[in-house]
Every structure is written in C-alpha cells, then in structure tokens.
Short mmCIF file of C-alpha atoms in Angstrom, two decimals:
data_model
loop_
_atom_site.label_atom_id
_atom_site.label_comp_id
_atom_site.label_asym_id
_atom_site.label_seq_id
_atom_site.Cartn_x
_atom_site.Cartn_y
_atom_site.Cartn_z
CA UNK A 1 14.04 -52.67 -44.86
CA UNK A 2 11.23 -52.23 -42.34
CA UNK A 3 13.60 -51.15 -39.49
CA UNK A 4 15.34 -48.69 -41.85
CA UNK A 5 12.02 -47.38 -42.88
CA UNK A 6 10.91 -46.94 -39.32
CA UNK A 7 14.16 -45.06 -38.41
CA UNK A 8 13.75 -42.88 -41.49
CA UNK A 9 10.21 -41.93 -40.45
CA UNK A 10 11.43 -41.15 -36.90
CA UNK A 11 14.23 -38.89 -38.31
CA UNK A 12 11.81 -37.22 -40.60
CA UNK A 13 9.26 -36.63 -37.72
CA UNK A 14 11.94 -35.26 -35.53
CA UNK A 15 13.34 -32.91 -38.21
CA UNK A 16 9.82 -31.79 -39.00
CA UNK A 17 9.14 -30.81 -35.46
CA UNK A 18 12.43 -28.88 -35.19
CA UNK A 19 11.65 -27.04 -38.42
CA UNK A 20 8.11 -26.16 -37.19
CA UNK A 21 9.46 -24.98 -33.88
CA UNK A 22 11.99 -22.81 -35.62
CA UNK A 23 9.43 -21.39 -37.88
CA UNK A 24 7.21 -20.66 -34.85
CA UNK A 25 10.07 -18.79 -33.15
CA UNK A 26 10.97 -16.80 -36.27
CA UNK A 27 7.38 -15.75 -36.95
CA UNK A 28 6.89 -14.74 -33.24
CA UNK A 29 3.80 -16.99 -33.01
CA UNK A 30 1.76 -16.71 -29.81
CA UNK A 31 1.07 -19.57 -27.43
CA UNK A 32 -2.45 -18.98 -26.09
CA UNK A 33 -1.76 -20.85 -22.93
CA UNK A 34 1.29 -18.71 -22.15
CA UNK A 35 -0.60 -15.61 -22.92
CA UNK A 36 -3.33 -16.50 -20.50
CA UNK A 37 -0.90 -17.35 -17.76
CA UNK A 38 0.96 -13.97 -18.36
CA UNK A 39 -2.27 -12.01 -18.28
CA UNK A 40 -3.56 -13.70 -15.20
CA UNK A 41 -0.23 -13.06 -13.33
CA UNK A 42 -0.08 -9.37 -14.41
CA UNK A 43 -3.79 -8.55 -13.56
CA UNK A 44 -3.30 -10.17 -10.03
CA UNK A 45 -0.61 -7.52 -9.21
CA UNK A 46 -2.02 -4.88 -6.83
CA UNK A 47 -2.38 -1.49 -8.69
CA UNK A 48 -3.09 -3.10 -12.06
CA UNK A 49 -6.63 -2.13 -13.21
CA UNK A 50 -6.46 -4.39 -16.30
CA UNK A 51 -4.08 -5.68 -18.94
CA UNK A 52 -4.78 -4.17 -22.38
CA UNK A 53 -2.69 -6.62 -24.30
CA UNK A 54 0.33 -8.99 -23.71
CA UNK A 55 2.66 -10.50 -26.20
CA UNK A 56 5.61 -12.91 -25.95
CA UNK A 57 8.30 -14.46 -28.27
CA UNK A 58 10.98 -16.95 -27.86
CA UNK A 59 14.71 -16.29 -27.99
CA UNK A 60 16.20 -19.77 -27.84
CA UNK A 61 15.33 -21.23 -24.48
CA UNK A 62 14.14 -17.83 -23.11
CA UNK A 63 11.11 -15.62 -23.55
CA UNK A 64 10.70 -11.95 -24.10
CA UNK A 65 7.35 -10.37 -22.90
CA UNK A 66 5.68 -7.08 -23.98
CA UNK A 67 2.71 -6.03 -21.97
CA UNK A 68 0.36 -2.95 -21.82
CA UNK A 69 -1.15 -2.39 -18.38
CA UNK A 70 -3.72 0.13 -17.15
CA UNK A 71 -3.44 1.73 -13.72
CA UNK A 72 -5.54 4.14 -11.73
CA UNK A 73 -5.69 7.46 -13.70
CA UNK A 74 -4.59 9.48 -10.71
CA UNK A 75 -1.63 7.29 -9.77
CA UNK A 76 1.67 9.19 -9.59
CA UNK A 77 4.45 8.44 -11.96
CA UNK A 78 6.58 6.92 -9.12
CA UNK A 79 3.67 4.70 -7.94
CA UNK A 80 3.09 3.54 -11.46
CA UNK A 81 6.75 2.61 -11.81
CA UNK A 82 6.36 0.58 -8.62
CA UNK A 83 3.49 -1.30 -10.17
CA UNK A 84 5.55 -2.03 -13.26
CA UNK A 85 8.31 -3.36 -11.05
CA UNK A 86 5.83 -5.64 -9.25
CA UNK A 87 4.56 -6.83 -12.56
CA UNK A 88 8.00 -7.83 -13.73
CA UNK A 89 8.73 -9.65 -10.47
CA UNK A 90 5.50 -11.51 -10.49
CA UNK A 91 6.05 -12.73 -14.06
CA UNK A 92 9.60 -13.80 -13.34
CA UNK A 93 8.46 -15.83 -10.28
CA UNK A 94 5.71 -17.62 -12.33
CA UNK A 95 7.87 -17.91 -15.55
CA UNK A 96 11.65 -18.03 -14.86
CA UNK A 97 12.42 -18.37 -18.53
CA UNK A 98 11.24 -14.75 -19.04
CA UNK A 99 14.51 -12.84 -19.25
CA UNK A 100 13.31 -9.50 -20.43
CA UNK A 101 9.92 -7.75 -20.01
CA UNK A 102 8.70 -4.53 -21.49
CA UNK A 103 5.83 -2.88 -19.69
CA UNK A 104 3.87 0.03 -21.05
CA UNK A 105 1.60 1.99 -18.70
CA UNK A 106 -1.52 3.90 -19.44
CA UNK A 107 -4.19 5.44 -17.26
CA UNK A 108 -7.33 3.41 -16.70
CA UNK A 109 -10.13 5.41 -18.49
CA UNK A 110 -13.12 4.19 -16.52
CA UNK A 111 -16.34 5.64 -15.11
CA UNK A 112 -15.38 7.14 -11.71
CA UNK A 113 -16.05 9.95 -9.30
CA UNK A 114 -14.06 13.01 -8.89
CA UNK A 115 -13.11 14.64 -5.63
CA UNK A 116 -16.45 16.48 -5.36
CA UNK A 117 -18.54 13.45 -6.37
CA UNK A 118 -19.03 14.58 -9.86
CA UNK A 119 -19.44 11.63 -12.25
CA UNK A 120 -16.97 11.49 -15.12
CA UNK A 121 -18.05 9.24 -17.91
CA UNK A 122 -15.68 7.99 -20.55
CA UNK A 123 -17.15 7.34 -23.95
CA UNK A 124 -14.98 4.38 -24.93
CA UNK A 125 -14.05 1.44 -22.75
CA UNK A 126 -10.71 1.07 -24.34
CA UNK A 127 -9.81 4.73 -23.77
CA UNK A 128 -9.22 5.51 -27.46
CA UNK A 129 -11.61 8.57 -27.51
CA UNK A 130 -10.21 9.83 -24.25
CA UNK A 131 -6.73 9.59 -25.59
CA UNK A 132 -7.62 11.55 -28.70
CA UNK A 133 -9.37 14.20 -26.58
CA UNK A 134 -6.14 14.87 -24.71
CA UNK A 135 -4.46 16.11 -27.83
CA UNK A 136 -6.37 19.40 -27.73
CA UNK A 137 -5.59 20.05 -24.00
CA UNK A 138 -2.99 22.48 -22.64
CA UNK A 139 0.30 21.13 -21.08
CA UNK A 140 0.10 20.63 -17.31
CA UNK A 141 2.83 23.17 -16.79
CA UNK A 142 0.71 26.00 -18.38
CA UNK A 143 -2.28 24.98 -16.35
CA UNK A 144 -0.45 24.76 -13.14
CA UNK A 145 1.03 28.32 -13.67
CA UNK A 146 -2.49 29.72 -14.36
CA UNK A 147 -3.89 27.98 -11.24
CA UNK A 148 -1.13 29.48 -9.03
CA UNK A 149 -1.80 32.94 -10.58
CA UNK A 150 -5.55 32.71 -9.93
CA UNK A 151 -5.17 31.33 -6.34
CA UNK A 152 -2.55 34.03 -5.58
CA UNK A 153 -5.14 36.70 -5.92
CA UNK A 154 -7.08 35.27 -2.94
CA UNK A 155 -5.93 37.40 -0.10
CA UNK A 156 -6.40 34.79 2.74
CA UNK A 157 -4.14 32.21 1.04
CA UNK A 158 -0.77 32.46 2.57
CA UNK A 159 0.86 30.18 -0.02
CA UNK A 160 0.22 27.29 -2.35
CA UNK A 161 1.63 24.01 -1.26
CA UNK A 162 0.95 21.71 -4.25
CA UNK A 163 -0.90 21.87 -7.64
CA UNK A 164 -1.53 18.55 -9.39
CA UNK A 165 -3.11 18.48 -12.84
CA UNK A 166 -5.05 15.41 -13.96
CA UNK A 167 -6.30 14.59 -17.42
CA UNK A 168 -9.34 12.34 -16.82
CA UNK A 169 -11.95 11.37 -19.50
CA UNK A 170 -10.85 14.20 -21.80
CA UNK A 171 -11.16 16.82 -19.15
CA UNK A 172 -8.71 18.72 -16.97
CA UNK A 173 -9.10 18.28 -13.16
CA UNK A 174 -6.93 20.22 -10.63
CA UNK A 175 -5.99 19.22 -7.13
CA UNK A 176 -4.63 22.24 -5.18
CA UNK A 177 -3.29 22.32 -1.65
CA UNK A 178 -3.42 25.80 0.04
CA UNK A 179 -1.98 26.98 3.31
CA UNK A 180 -4.16 29.15 5.54
CA UNK A 181 -3.73 30.94 8.91
CA UNK A 182 -4.00 28.48 11.71
CA UNK A 183 -6.09 30.86 13.76
CA UNK A 184 -9.05 30.59 11.23
CA UNK A 185 -12.28 28.78 12.20
CA UNK A 186 -13.17 25.71 10.19
CA UNK A 187 -16.18 27.62 8.74
CA UNK A 188 -13.96 30.39 7.60
CA UNK A 189 -11.45 27.99 6.04
CA UNK A 190 -14.17 26.23 4.21
CA UNK A 191 -15.45 29.54 2.73
CA UNK A 192 -12.00 30.46 1.55
CA UNK A 193 -11.57 27.05 -0.05
CA UNK A 194 -14.95 27.46 -1.84
CA UNK A 195 -13.89 30.90 -3.12
CA UNK A 196 -10.63 29.41 -4.43
CA UNK A 197 -12.44 26.62 -6.21
CA UNK A 198 -15.02 28.88 -7.81
CA UNK A 199 -12.28 31.26 -9.03
CA UNK A 200 -10.33 28.54 -10.69
CA UNK A 201 -13.36 27.01 -12.46
CA UNK A 202 -14.67 30.43 -13.48
CA UNK A 203 -11.38 31.97 -14.81
CA UNK A 204 -9.87 28.85 -16.23
CA UNK A 205 -12.20 27.62 -18.87
CA UNK A 206 -10.35 24.36 -19.56
CA UNK A 207 -10.48 23.23 -15.97
CA UNK A 208 -13.63 21.23 -15.34
CA UNK A 209 -13.08 20.52 -11.72
CA UNK A 210 -11.09 22.12 -8.90
CA UNK A 211 -10.49 20.13 -5.71
CA UNK A 212 -9.11 22.20 -2.90
CA UNK A 213 -7.21 20.76 0.11
CA UNK A 214 -6.57 22.82 3.13
CA UNK A 215 -3.44 22.95 5.23
CA UNK A 216 -2.82 25.07 8.30
CA UNK A 217 0.27 27.12 8.95
CA UNK A 218 2.27 25.28 11.61
CA UNK A 219 6.03 25.83 12.38
CA UNK A 220 6.22 23.12 15.09
CA UNK A 221 7.35 19.56 14.47
CA UNK A 222 5.28 18.35 17.43
CA UNK A 223 7.97 16.43 19.40
CA UNK A 224 6.89 17.67 22.70
CA UNK A 225 3.18 17.25 22.01
CA UNK A 226 2.30 20.50 23.84
CA UNK A 227 3.63 23.61 22.36
CA UNK A 228 2.66 24.77 18.93
CA UNK A 229 4.00 27.43 16.55
CA UNK A 230 7.40 29.16 16.36
CA UNK A 231 7.48 29.61 20.11
CA UNK A 232 8.08 25.90 20.55
CA UNK A 233 11.47 25.34 22.22
CA UNK A 234 12.24 22.09 20.28
CA UNK A 235 11.32 23.82 16.97
CA UNK A 236 13.69 26.65 17.88
CA UNK A 237 16.63 24.22 18.48
CA UNK A 238 15.98 22.45 15.28
CA UNK A 239 15.90 25.76 13.33
CA UNK A 240 19.35 26.75 14.75
CA UNK A 241 20.84 23.58 13.39
#
C-alpha cells in the first residue's frame, strides 16, 4: 500500500506539473528571466536606443517574441530595417528556440540637439505626447514640395539635391542639400545657404528648423586626380558610353 501510494503521488505530481505548464502556455504567461535575457540581448545591438517592451509566448518547444525597439529619430528606414535584422539575429544566437520574432520600430524621443545646435526638448520620456503632437502635422510630401518651391526662388541655387523631412519632438525639421556654382567663394556659398534657411523658416510656418547642406557643381568623377569639370578627358569618355 505504501509503495502504491508513493507511485500515485508521483503520478499526481507529474500530472499537475504538466497541467500547470499547459495552462501557462495557453495564457501566454511571461517568464521574467526570459524577458530580462531578451531585453539585454536587444539593447546590446548597435543602433538600438532602448527597448520599450518585449513579450514572449511558447508554441510547444519553441518561442515567439514580440518586441518594440526605439532607434535614433533621424535614422533612415533602410538603416532601421538593418537594426531590426540585427536584433533578430542576436536573439536567435542567444535563444535558438525562438522561431519567430516580430519587431516594432519607433523613433527615440529624447532630448537632443538639431543641426544648428538648437535644443529640442521632449515633454514625455516615453514619447506619448510627441506621438500625439505628430497627428496635427502635415505629411512629409507636402512639406518637401513647399521646401522645393521656396528654395527654387533663390536665384543662386542651381538645383536641389535632397530634401529630408524629420518629425522630432512634435516639430518639423528639414535637411536640404543644394547645389551651387563651383566658382563661388566659401563666404558667398555660406551667405546663400543662410538666405535659403531664413526663407524656409520664414515662409513655412510649420518648419521649426532648416539645416542646409552645400554641394558644388562638379561633372568630373576624379579618376585622374587633376582635371576638373566637363573638360576632363576621362569624364568625356564615361559620358560617351
């Protein structure tokens, strides 16, 4: 009888553990140790500013992970995608039983400096207020179109190379690359850039900061290291191809 009772208790204990494990899996209970390991692995990835949250759930012997990471607010979409890929790779190395990982990306709303050393303060550390502030801002396509229109009125600008619109701390900041005549002096180019910046910030009320980058007109690829401009023989051969 004693042996039978002991066997019965062992069976009951094993059955209870199996039922408890199944209940945990069905209710998506979180293992704090696993969460800490996941967060530490993700935050260690270069390019990740912080991890807003991380969750995991079991699917049999495997795990599915859902994470929300914050990256630098001026990071390009392609660069952010690369950071996401690195996060997945790092987690799979540390935890091979993770078969699927969903990563959400958001800009890191933090106190920083703009291109002209203007401090931008964010009211909420978790970015909630900044996210709400974005709802009332115009789409980047409209802003870019207006920037190109305004810059196009400056006579000394030959053409506009790039216009990048950033939404930082509930404000709109613009990075604009313009091409000038390569015969201009540095002082003259700086004055033109200042004029462009002032016109953008004056005529576009929703643009808080305009950062102007200068590029010189140059038709030479520089293979010879001597001749410059369209008269370069190597550049001429390249153009004929």
